[in-house]
Coordinates of C-alpha atoms in Angstrom, one line a residue:
Chain A
M24 CA 121.4 117.8 229.4
S25 CA 122.8 114.8 230.6
L26 CA 122.4 112.5 233.9
T27 CA 125.1 112.1 236.7
R28 CA 125.8 109.4 239.1
T29 CA 124.5 112.0 241.9
D30 CA 121.2 112.5 239.9
V31 CA 120.9 108.6 239.4
D32 CA 121.3 107.8 242.7
K33 CA 118.8 110.5 243.7
I34 CA 116.2 108.7 241.4
A35 CA 117.0 105.7 242.3
F36 CA 115.7 106.7 246.3
L37 CA 113.0 108.5 244.5
A38 CA 111.8 105.3 243.0
R39 CA 113.1 103.3 246.5
I40 CA 115.3 100.5 244.3
Q41 CA 118.3 100.1 245.6
L42 CA 121.2 100.3 243.1
S43 CA 125.0 98.5 243.4
D44 CA 128.1 100.5 242.3
D45 CA 128.4 98.8 239.1
E46 CA 124.6 99.0 238.5
K47 CA 124.4 102.9 238.9
D48 CA 127.5 103.0 236.4
R49 CA 125.2 101.1 234.1
Y50 CA 122.3 102.8 234.5
V51 CA 123.6 106.4 233.8
H52 CA 124.9 105.1 230.5
D53 CA 121.2 103.2 230.0
L54 CA 119.0 106.4 231.5
N55 CA 120.7 109.1 229.4
G56 CA 120.4 107.1 226.5
I57 CA 116.8 106.7 226.4
L58 CA 116.3 110.5 227.4
A59 CA 118.3 111.4 224.4
L60 CA 115.8 109.5 222.7
A61 CA 112.9 111.3 224.9
E62 CA 114.3 114.7 223.7
Q63 CA 113.4 113.8 219.9
M64 CA 110.1 115.0 221.2
N65 CA 111.6 118.6 221.5
A66 CA 111.6 118.3 217.2
V67 CA 107.7 119.2 217.3
D68 CA 106.1 122.7 218.1
T69 CA 103.6 121.8 220.9
H70 CA 102.4 125.0 221.7
D71 CA 98.8 125.2 220.6
T72 CA 98.3 121.6 221.3
G73 CA 96.7 120.2 225.1
P74 CA 97.8 117.3 226.3
M75 CA 95.7 113.9 225.8
A76 CA 93.7 112.8 228.8
H77 CA 92.7 109.8 227.6
P78 CA 92.3 107.8 224.1
L79 CA 89.1 107.8 223.3
R80 CA 88.5 111.2 225.0
M81 CA 86.2 110.1 227.5
T82 CA 85.8 111.1 230.9
Q83 CA 86.0 108.9 233.9
R84 CA 82.8 106.7 234.8
L85 CA 81.4 107.3 238.1
R86 CA 79.2 104.5 240.0
A87 CA 76.9 104.5 243.2
D88 CA 78.8 105.5 246.3
Q89 CA 77.7 101.9 247.8
V90 CA 79.3 99.1 249.6
T91 CA 80.0 96.4 246.8
E92 CA 82.6 94.6 248.5
P93 CA 82.4 92.3 251.0
D94 CA 85.4 91.9 253.8
Q95 CA 88.0 89.4 252.5
R96 CA 91.0 90.6 254.8
E97 CA 92.2 87.1 255.9
R98 CA 91.9 85.9 252.5
F99 CA 94.4 88.9 251.1
Q100 CA 96.5 88.7 253.6
G101 CA 97.1 85.3 253.3
I102 CA 99.6 86.0 250.6
A103 CA 101.5 88.8 252.4
P104 CA 105.2 87.9 253.6
A105 CA 104.3 88.9 257.2
V106 CA 101.1 89.6 259.1
E107 CA 99.6 89.5 262.6
D108 CA 96.3 90.2 264.4
G109 CA 95.2 91.5 261.1
L110 CA 97.8 94.2 260.6
Y111 CA 100.9 93.8 258.2
L112 CA 103.9 93.7 259.9
V113 CA 107.1 96.4 258.7
P114 CA 110.1 97.0 260.4
K115 CA 109.8 99.7 263.7
V116 CA 109.3 102.7 262.1
I117 CA 109.1 104.9 265.3
E118 CA 111.1 104.8 268.3
Chain B
M10 CA 94.7 66.7 216.7
H11 CA 97.1 69.9 217.4
K12 CA 97.2 71.0 214.1
K13 CA 93.8 72.2 213.7
T14 CA 92.0 76.0 214.5
I15 CA 89.7 76.4 216.9
A16 CA 86.5 76.1 214.8
E17 CA 88.3 73.0 213.5
L18 CA 88.4 71.3 216.9
D19 CA 85.1 72.6 218.0
R20 CA 83.4 70.8 214.6
G21 CA 85.7 67.7 215.8
L22 CA 84.0 67.6 219.6
R23 CA 80.6 68.0 218.5
Q24 CA 81.0 65.2 216.4
G25 CA 82.3 63.3 218.8
D26 CA 85.7 62.6 216.9
Y27 CA 87.0 63.0 220.6
S28 CA 86.8 64.4 223.9
S29 CA 88.0 67.7 225.3
V30 CA 89.6 65.2 227.9
E31 CA 91.5 63.4 224.8
L32 CA 92.4 66.9 223.3
T33 CA 93.6 68.0 226.5
Q34 CA 95.9 64.8 227.3
H35 CA 97.2 65.3 223.8
Y36 CA 98.1 69.0 224.2
L37 CA 99.8 68.2 227.8
A38 CA 101.9 65.7 226.5
R39 CA 103.1 67.8 223.8
I40 CA 103.7 70.7 226.4
E41 CA 105.8 67.6 228.2
R42 CA 107.4 66.6 225.5
L43 CA 108.5 70.1 223.5
N44 CA 108.2 72.9 226.0
P45 CA 111.7 72.4 227.4
R46 CA 113.1 73.5 223.8
L47 CA 111.2 76.8 224.0
N48 CA 110.5 77.5 227.4
A49 CA 107.5 78.8 226.4
Y50 CA 105.2 78.0 229.5
I51 CA 106.0 79.0 233.1
T52 CA 103.3 77.3 235.1
V53 CA 101.4 74.2 233.6
D54 CA 98.6 72.4 235.9
G55 CA 97.7 69.4 233.9
D56 CA 95.0 68.1 236.6
R57 CA 93.6 71.8 237.1
A58 CA 93.2 71.2 233.1
L59 CA 91.8 67.5 232.8
A60 CA 89.0 68.8 235.4
A61 CA 88.2 71.4 233.2
A62 CA 88.2 69.4 230.6
E63 CA 86.1 66.9 232.1
R64 CA 83.2 69.9 232.8
A65 CA 83.3 70.8 229.4
D66 CA 82.7 67.4 228.0
S67 CA 79.7 66.7 230.9
R68 CA 78.3 70.5 229.5
R69 CA 79.1 69.3 226.0
R70 CA 76.6 66.0 226.7
Q71 CA 73.9 68.4 228.5
G72 CA 73.8 70.0 225.2
Q73 CA 75.2 73.5 226.7
A74 CA 78.4 73.4 224.3
G75 CA 79.5 77.0 222.8
P76 CA 82.2 77.0 220.1
L77 CA 85.2 77.1 223.0
T78 CA 83.6 74.9 225.2
G79 CA 86.3 72.3 225.8
I80 CA 89.3 74.1 223.5
P81 CA 92.8 74.1 225.5
I82 CA 94.6 77.4 225.4
A83 CA 96.9 79.3 227.4
H84 CA 96.9 82.5 229.3
K85 CA 100.0 84.8 229.6
D86 CA 101.3 85.1 232.8
I87 CA 99.7 88.5 233.5
F88 CA 96.2 87.7 234.1
C89 CA 95.5 87.1 237.6
T90 CA 94.3 83.3 237.9
Q91 CA 92.9 81.9 241.5
G92 CA 94.7 79.4 242.9
L93 CA 97.2 79.2 240.5
K94 CA 100.9 80.9 240.1
T95 CA 100.7 84.3 238.7
S96 CA 104.3 85.7 238.4
C97 CA 104.1 88.0 235.5
G98 CA 107.6 87.2 234.8
S99 CA 109.1 88.8 237.7
R100 CA 110.8 87.4 240.3
M101 CA 108.8 90.3 242.8
L102 CA 105.9 88.0 242.3
D103 CA 107.3 84.2 241.8
G104 CA 105.2 81.6 243.7
F105 CA 102.3 84.4 243.9
V106 CA 98.9 83.0 243.7
A107 CA 96.0 85.8 243.0
P108 CA 93.1 85.5 245.2
Y109 CA 90.4 85.7 242.1
N110 CA 90.6 85.6 238.3
A111 CA 91.0 88.6 236.0
T112 CA 87.7 89.3 234.2
V113 CA 89.4 87.6 231.1
V114 CA 90.2 84.5 232.6
E115 CA 86.6 84.6 234.2
R116 CA 84.7 85.2 230.6
L117 CA 86.5 82.4 228.9
E118 CA 86.3 79.7 232.1
E119 CA 82.5 80.5 231.6
A120 CA 82.7 79.5 227.8
G121 CA 84.1 76.7 228.7
V122 CA 87.8 77.1 227.4
V123 CA 90.7 74.5 229.7
M124 CA 93.2 76.3 231.1
L125 CA 96.3 74.4 230.1
G126 CA 98.8 76.8 231.6
K127 CA 100.4 80.4 232.1
T128 CA 102.7 81.4 229.3
N129 CA 106.2 83.1 229.6
M130 CA 106.3 86.7 229.1
D131 CA 108.8 89.9 229.4
E132 CA 109.2 90.6 232.9
F133 CA 106.1 92.9 233.6
A134 CA 105.3 93.4 230.0
M135 CA 108.5 95.5 229.4
G136 CA 110.1 93.9 226.4
S137 CA 109.9 93.2 222.4
S138 CA 111.9 90.0 223.0
N139 CA 110.8 87.9 226.0
E140 CA 114.4 88.2 227.3
T141 CA 113.6 89.8 230.0
S142 CA 111.4 87.2 231.9
W143 CA 112.8 86.0 235.6
Y144 CA 112.1 82.9 234.2
G145 CA 114.8 83.0 231.2
P146 CA 114.5 83.3 227.3
V147 CA 111.8 81.9 225.4
R148 CA 112.9 80.3 221.7
N149 CA 111.2 80.7 218.5
P150 CA 109.9 77.6 217.1
W151 CA 110.9 78.6 213.5
D152 CA 114.7 79.0 214.3
E153 CA 115.6 78.0 218.2
T154 CA 118.3 80.3 217.9
R155 CA 116.2 83.7 217.3
V156 CA 113.5 85.1 219.6
P157 CA 109.7 85.2 219.9
G158 CA 108.9 88.6 219.9
G159 CA 107.7 90.1 223.4
S160 CA 106.3 90.9 225.4
S161 CA 103.6 87.7 224.7
G162 CA 106.7 85.4 223.5
G163 CA 105.4 82.8 225.3
S164 CA 102.0 82.7 224.2
A165 CA 102.9 83.5 220.5
A166 CA 105.8 80.4 220.7
A167 CA 103.0 78.0 222.4
V168 CA 100.4 79.0 219.8
A169 CA 102.8 78.6 216.7
A170 CA 104.4 75.3 218.3
R171 CA 101.3 74.1 218.7
L172 CA 101.5 73.6 222.4
C173 CA 97.7 74.9 223.1
A174 CA 95.0 75.8 220.7
A175 CA 95.5 79.7 221.4
A176 CA 96.7 81.5 223.9
T177 CA 95.8 85.2 225.4
G178 CA 98.2 88.3 225.3
T179 CA 98.7 91.9 226.3
D180 CA 99.6 94.8 224.3
T181 CA 100.8 97.9 225.5
G182 CA 103.0 98.9 222.4
G183 CA 103.3 95.8 220.1
S184 CA 102.9 92.8 222.6
I185 CA 100.4 90.7 221.0
R186 CA 101.0 92.1 217.4
Q187 CA 105.0 92.0 217.3
P188 CA 105.7 88.5 219.0
A189 CA 102.4 87.3 216.6
A190 CA 104.5 88.7 213.4
L191 CA 107.8 87.1 214.4
C192 CA 105.7 83.5 215.5
G193 CA 103.3 83.2 212.2
L194 CA 100.2 84.3 213.9
T195 CA 97.1 86.0 213.9
G196 CA 97.2 88.5 217.0
L197 CA 94.9 91.5 218.0
K198 CA 95.0 94.6 220.1
P199 CA 91.4 95.8 220.4
T200 CA 90.4 99.4 220.8
Y201 CA 91.3 100.6 224.4
G202 CA 88.2 99.5 226.6
R203 CA 87.3 96.7 224.7
V204 CA 88.5 94.0 226.7
S205 CA 88.3 94.6 230.6
R206 CA 91.7 95.1 232.3
W207 CA 90.6 93.9 235.6
G208 CA 92.6 91.4 236.8
M209 CA 95.5 91.9 234.1
I210 CA 98.8 93.5 236.1
A211 CA 98.7 96.8 235.1
F212 CA 102.2 98.2 233.1
A213 CA 100.8 101.5 231.9
S214 CA 97.2 101.6 232.1
S215 CA 96.2 104.3 229.5
L216 CA 97.9 102.0 227.2
D217 CA 97.2 98.5 228.4
Q218 CA 94.6 96.3 226.1
A219 CA 94.4 92.2 226.2
G220 CA 93.4 90.3 222.7
P221 CA 93.8 86.9 221.5
M222 CA 96.4 85.3 219.8
T223 CA 95.5 82.4 217.4
R224 CA 96.0 80.8 214.4
S225 CA 93.6 82.2 212.3
A226 CA 91.2 85.7 212.0
E227 CA 88.0 83.4 212.3
D228 CA 90.0 81.7 215.7
A229 CA 90.9 85.2 217.2
A230 CA 86.9 86.3 216.3
L231 CA 85.6 83.1 218.7
L232 CA 87.8 84.3 221.2
L233 CA 87.4 88.1 221.2
Q234 CA 83.6 87.5 221.0
A235 CA 84.1 85.5 224.6
M236 CA 86.6 88.1 226.0
A237 CA 84.8 91.6 224.8
G238 CA 82.3 93.9 226.5
F239 CA 81.9 96.1 229.7
D240 CA 83.3 95.2 232.9
P241 CA 81.6 97.8 236.0
R242 CA 84.9 96.7 237.6
D243 CA 87.5 98.4 235.1
S244 CA 86.6 101.7 234.9
T245 CA 87.9 102.8 231.8
S246 CA 85.6 99.7 230.4
A247 CA 83.9 100.8 227.1
Q248 CA 80.3 100.5 227.7
E249 CA 79.9 99.8 223.6
P250 CA 77.9 96.7 222.1
V251 CA 80.3 93.8 221.3
P252 CA 79.0 92.8 217.8
D253 CA 78.9 89.4 216.4
Y254 CA 82.5 89.3 215.3
L255 CA 81.9 86.3 212.9
T256 CA 78.8 87.7 210.9
G257 CA 80.4 90.3 209.1
I258 CA 83.7 87.6 208.7
G259 CA 82.8 86.2 205.2
Q260 CA 81.6 90.2 203.5
D261 CA 84.0 90.9 200.1
L262 CA 86.2 93.7 200.1
K263 CA 85.2 95.2 197.1
G264 CA 85.4 99.1 197.1
L265 CA 87.3 98.9 200.3
R266 CA 89.6 101.8 201.3
I267 CA 92.9 101.0 202.5
G268 CA 95.4 103.4 203.3
L269 CA 99.3 103.0 203.0
P270 CA 101.3 105.2 205.5
K271 CA 104.7 106.4 204.1
E272 CA 106.3 106.6 206.9
Y273 CA 105.7 102.9 207.7
F274 CA 107.6 102.1 204.3
G275 CA 110.6 104.2 205.1
K276 CA 114.1 103.5 205.9
G277 CA 114.9 101.2 208.3
L278 CA 112.2 98.6 207.1
D279 CA 113.5 95.3 206.2
A280 CA 113.8 94.6 202.2
G281 CA 112.5 90.7 202.5
V282 CA 109.4 92.1 205.2
A283 CA 108.9 94.9 202.5
A284 CA 108.6 92.4 200.0
S285 CA 106.0 90.2 201.8
I286 CA 103.8 93.4 202.6
E287 CA 103.5 94.3 199.0
A288 CA 102.9 90.4 197.7
A289 CA 99.8 90.9 200.4
I290 CA 99.2 94.3 198.7
A291 CA 98.8 92.7 195.6
E292 CA 96.5 89.9 196.9
Y293 CA 94.4 92.8 198.5
R294 CA 93.6 94.5 194.9
R295 CA 93.1 91.0 193.2
L296 CA 90.2 90.9 196.0
G297 CA 88.9 94.4 195.3
A298 CA 90.6 96.9 197.9
E299 CA 91.7 100.0 196.7
F300 CA 95.0 101.6 198.1
R301 CA 95.6 105.3 198.6
D302 CA 99.0 106.6 200.0
I303 CA 98.6 108.7 203.6
S304 CA 100.7 110.0 205.7
L305 CA 100.7 109.9 209.2
P306 CA 102.9 112.8 210.1
N307 CA 103.9 112.4 213.7
S308 CA 104.2 108.7 214.0
P309 CA 108.0 108.8 213.8
L310 CA 107.7 110.4 217.2
S311 CA 105.6 107.7 218.2
V312 CA 108.6 105.8 219.9
P313 CA 109.8 108.9 222.2
T314 CA 106.7 109.6 223.2
Y315 CA 105.7 106.2 223.9
Y316 CA 108.9 105.9 225.8
V317 CA 108.1 108.5 228.5
V318 CA 104.3 108.0 228.8
A319 CA 104.8 104.2 228.9
P320 CA 107.7 104.4 231.9
A321 CA 105.4 107.1 233.6
E322 CA 102.6 104.8 234.0
C323 CA 104.7 101.8 234.9
S324 CA 106.6 103.8 237.9
S325 CA 103.4 104.6 239.4
N326 CA 101.5 101.4 238.9
L327 CA 104.8 99.2 240.1
A328 CA 104.9 101.8 243.3
R329 CA 102.4 99.2 244.9
F330 CA 105.5 96.2 244.9
D331 CA 106.6 97.2 248.2
G332 CA 107.7 94.3 249.7
V333 CA 104.7 94.4 252.4
R334 CA 101.2 93.3 251.3
Y335 CA 102.7 90.5 249.0
G336 CA 105.6 89.3 246.5
H337 CA 108.7 89.5 247.3
R338 CA 110.2 90.8 250.5
C339 CA 113.9 90.7 251.4
Q340 CA 115.7 88.9 254.3
D341 CA 115.9 91.0 257.5
P342 CA 115.0 94.6 256.7
R343 CA 116.9 97.2 258.8
D344 CA 114.5 99.7 258.7
L345 CA 111.4 100.5 256.4
T346 CA 113.4 102.4 253.4
D347 CA 115.5 99.5 253.1
L348 CA 112.6 97.0 253.1
Y349 CA 111.6 99.0 250.1
T350 CA 114.6 99.6 248.4
R351 CA 116.0 96.1 249.0
S352 CA 112.8 94.4 248.2
R353 CA 112.6 96.0 244.9
A354 CA 115.9 95.9 244.1
E355 CA 116.1 92.2 244.4
G356 CA 112.6 91.8 242.8
F357 CA 112.7 93.4 239.8
G358 CA 115.0 93.0 236.7
A359 CA 117.1 95.1 234.6
E360 CA 114.6 96.6 232.5
V361 CA 112.0 97.1 234.6
K362 CA 114.5 99.1 237.0
R363 CA 115.2 101.1 233.9
R364 CA 111.9 101.8 233.2
V365 CA 110.9 102.8 236.7
M366 CA 114.3 105.1 237.2
I367 CA 112.8 106.5 233.9
G368 CA 109.3 107.1 234.6
T369 CA 110.5 108.3 238.3
Y370 CA 112.3 111.1 236.7
V371 CA 110.0 112.0 233.6
L372 CA 107.1 113.1 236.5
S373 CA 109.9 113.9 239.3
A374 CA 108.9 118.3 240.1
G375 CA 111.3 120.3 237.7
Y376 CA 111.1 117.6 234.5
Y377 CA 107.6 116.8 234.4
D378 CA 106.7 119.8 231.8
A379 CA 109.8 118.7 229.6
Y380 CA 108.9 115.3 229.3
Y381 CA 105.4 113.7 230.5
L382 CA 103.3 116.9 229.6
K383 CA 105.3 117.2 226.3
A384 CA 104.7 113.4 225.4
Q385 CA 100.6 114.1 226.4
K386 CA 100.7 116.6 223.8
L387 CA 102.7 114.8 221.2
R388 CA 100.0 112.0 221.8
H389 CA 97.2 114.3 220.8
L390 CA 99.0 114.7 217.4
I391 CA 99.9 111.3 216.8
S392 CA 96.4 110.3 218.0
D393 CA 94.8 113.9 215.3
D394 CA 97.2 112.5 212.7
F395 CA 94.5 108.9 212.6
R396 CA 91.5 111.0 212.8
R397 CA 92.6 112.7 209.7
A398 CA 93.7 109.6 207.5
F399 CA 90.2 107.9 208.9
A400 CA 88.4 110.3 206.9
E401 CA 89.6 109.0 203.9
V402 CA 90.1 105.3 204.3
D403 CA 88.6 102.6 206.0
L404 CA 91.6 101.2 207.0
I405 CA 95.3 101.1 207.7
L406 CA 98.0 98.7 206.3
G407 CA 101.6 98.4 206.9
P408 CA 103.8 95.8 208.7
T409 CA 103.7 95.0 212.0
S410 CA 107.8 95.0 212.3
P411 CA 110.6 96.2 210.7
T412 CA 112.4 92.9 210.8
T413 CA 111.6 89.4 211.0
A414 CA 113.2 87.6 214.1
F415 CA 116.2 88.3 215.3
P416 CA 118.9 86.3 217.4
L417 CA 118.9 85.9 220.5
G418 CA 120.8 88.5 222.7
A419 CA 121.4 91.0 219.6
K420 CA 119.9 93.8 221.0
A421 CA 119.3 92.4 224.8
D422 CA 121.9 95.0 225.9
D423 CA 121.2 98.2 224.4
P424 CA 117.5 99.2 225.6
V425 CA 117.0 101.8 222.5
A426 CA 117.6 99.8 219.6
M427 CA 114.9 97.4 221.4
Y428 CA 112.8 100.3 221.2
L429 CA 113.0 100.9 218.0
N430 CA 111.2 97.4 217.1
D431 CA 108.0 99.2 218.2
I432 CA 108.3 101.7 215.9
Y433 CA 105.2 100.6 213.5
T434 CA 103.1 99.4 216.8
I435 CA 103.3 102.1 219.2
A436 CA 101.2 104.8 217.6
T437 CA 98.2 102.2 217.5
N438 CA 98.3 102.1 221.3
L439 CA 98.9 105.9 222.0
A440 CA 95.9 106.4 219.8
G441 CA 94.1 103.8 221.5
L442 CA 93.1 102.4 218.6
P443 CA 92.7 98.6 217.2
G444 CA 95.3 97.1 215.4
L445 CA 95.7 93.7 213.9
S446 CA 98.7 91.3 212.8
L447 CA 98.4 88.3 210.6
P448 CA 101.2 86.3 208.6
A449 CA 102.0 87.6 205.1
A450 CA 104.5 85.3 203.0
P451 CA 107.6 84.5 205.0
A452 CA 111.0 85.8 204.0
A453 CA 114.2 84.0 204.3
G454 CA 112.0 81.0 205.5
L455 CA 110.4 83.1 208.6
P456 CA 107.4 84.6 209.4
V457 CA 106.5 88.3 208.1
G458 CA 103.8 89.9 210.1
L459 CA 101.2 92.0 208.0
Q460 CA 99.2 95.0 210.4
L461 CA 96.0 96.0 209.9
I462 CA 94.5 98.9 211.9
G463 CA 91.2 100.3 212.4
D464 CA 89.1 103.2 213.6
Y465 CA 87.7 103.2 216.8
F466 CA 85.8 99.8 217.6
Q467 CA 86.4 98.2 213.9
E468 CA 87.4 94.9 215.2
A469 CA 85.0 93.5 212.8
R470 CA 86.4 95.4 209.8
L471 CA 89.7 93.9 210.6
L472 CA 88.7 90.5 211.7
N473 CA 86.9 90.5 208.1
V474 CA 89.7 92.1 206.3
A475 CA 91.9 89.6 207.3
H476 CA 90.0 86.2 207.2
Q477 CA 89.4 87.1 203.4
L478 CA 93.1 87.2 203.0
Q479 CA 93.5 84.0 204.6
K480 CA 90.8 82.7 202.6
A481 CA 92.7 83.5 199.3
T482 CA 96.4 82.8 200.5
D483 CA 97.8 80.0 202.8
W484 CA 100.3 82.1 204.3
H485 CA 99.0 81.7 208.0
L486 CA 98.6 77.9 207.6
A487 CA 102.4 77.3 207.5
S488 CA 103.7 75.9 211.1
P489 CA 107.3 75.3 212.2
P490 CA 108.6 72.1 210.7
S491 CA 110.7 71.0 213.9
F492 CA 107.3 71.2 216.1
D493 CA 105.4 69.0 213.2

């Protein structure tokens, strides 16, 4: 199975990456090459194998439900492209 | 001074042969003179380094110096450093200044190291040649027409050219070990969870590990000692005690059982590299180690498995770069979708886009089982291969990389050819095991990396086995002639 330009368009939108026409041609080629590599996985039957969830087979550690972090909103917003009154600014979403 | 290892520099500092300020000035002068040839550093902060050196010197006067106090090192530009730019090799984070320090940075700072600057790297650690950096490729100090390896290529080139005493790196599929191999260094990727990932910009969270890149196994032990340990801020941090890595380093190797996986010595392995690995094996035999042929039957599948798992995790991790909270934002976005898609199109380079899109695809509805789930199942089989092997042997040995450093541009347009470079390093990440690369005898004037793979949390054994070879041979002492 091989990806078409339409597939690449769809994937690029899902990934929220705008592509130029030239880039689309290139990625159709590149992504198909990578997927052909990935398809080598089919050489092995994994019917009776479970997926690996953690390299050391550990479960996620939990912590007590306590407040541990102070409010640092101003500091963190200091590196944002556009903020106003403690809010992040983006183009208008609802007319 | 720059020819000395950390252990030697520490002796000089203790004896008062020079101060940390003098040492730092010496390295800063070398960086200014030699870095333009290599492009190993993205950011150098002399004032900050000298201030840290002064603090280290005064700490020493107060009798509170440790083995790393006053030692000038560099951090890969993937570690967040408060008040100093952290780019991750990407236009997306060009000019980004993190509001906090990574745990690795914090711990090394507490040990008293002097940070000279931040080293160049493949964009978001995605690459094996350091050619995907927004800041341009790094050159290999052994041959400036060749790549230093990647993704920690800047760290490798900087340590090899003696532009710092040691450096930090990160390894998701070989990014510490492969550049260490190509530049003639000792590089250690610890067990998954051994070193905190907090403040280390995430690429593939189930594979990423930080580790030292140094001139000797002894130096790697010193650095790892400061870096390793439980961190409550990293939910995957291991709650295992940290041993003293120097204590066992001198142990002899009599009776050590070393496995040679046949899959690591097959076709695709360069003849010169193979000869160097054979010479190292002969040396280990003289040191009393016993060799056994073993098999890791699923290891040929590690490359395809990795190039599904890693892009999947990267597509999820890099979703945070949306042009809203930090990082690059496009000019005059029409609407929110335009803001996202254009900011990401402008901020990410070609390799990052490829991997984000592959990852998006293998996680998308209808394809998840065929790719991502299949890969996670194979990961189980790959990891079981190692489990079986470690029931028979104490350690696994092989080459780090199939070839020596290749020319710049040789594989830059062929992603699949580039991915195959990681053939011997990737399985360790998929299984979460520790791996170390150290210099074997050079081949045609270029460094060759010997890889040691240990069982979980066996970093001390890897360092011991590497140190014994470095005591018996001088392969690790070679330095690039034009950076004397």
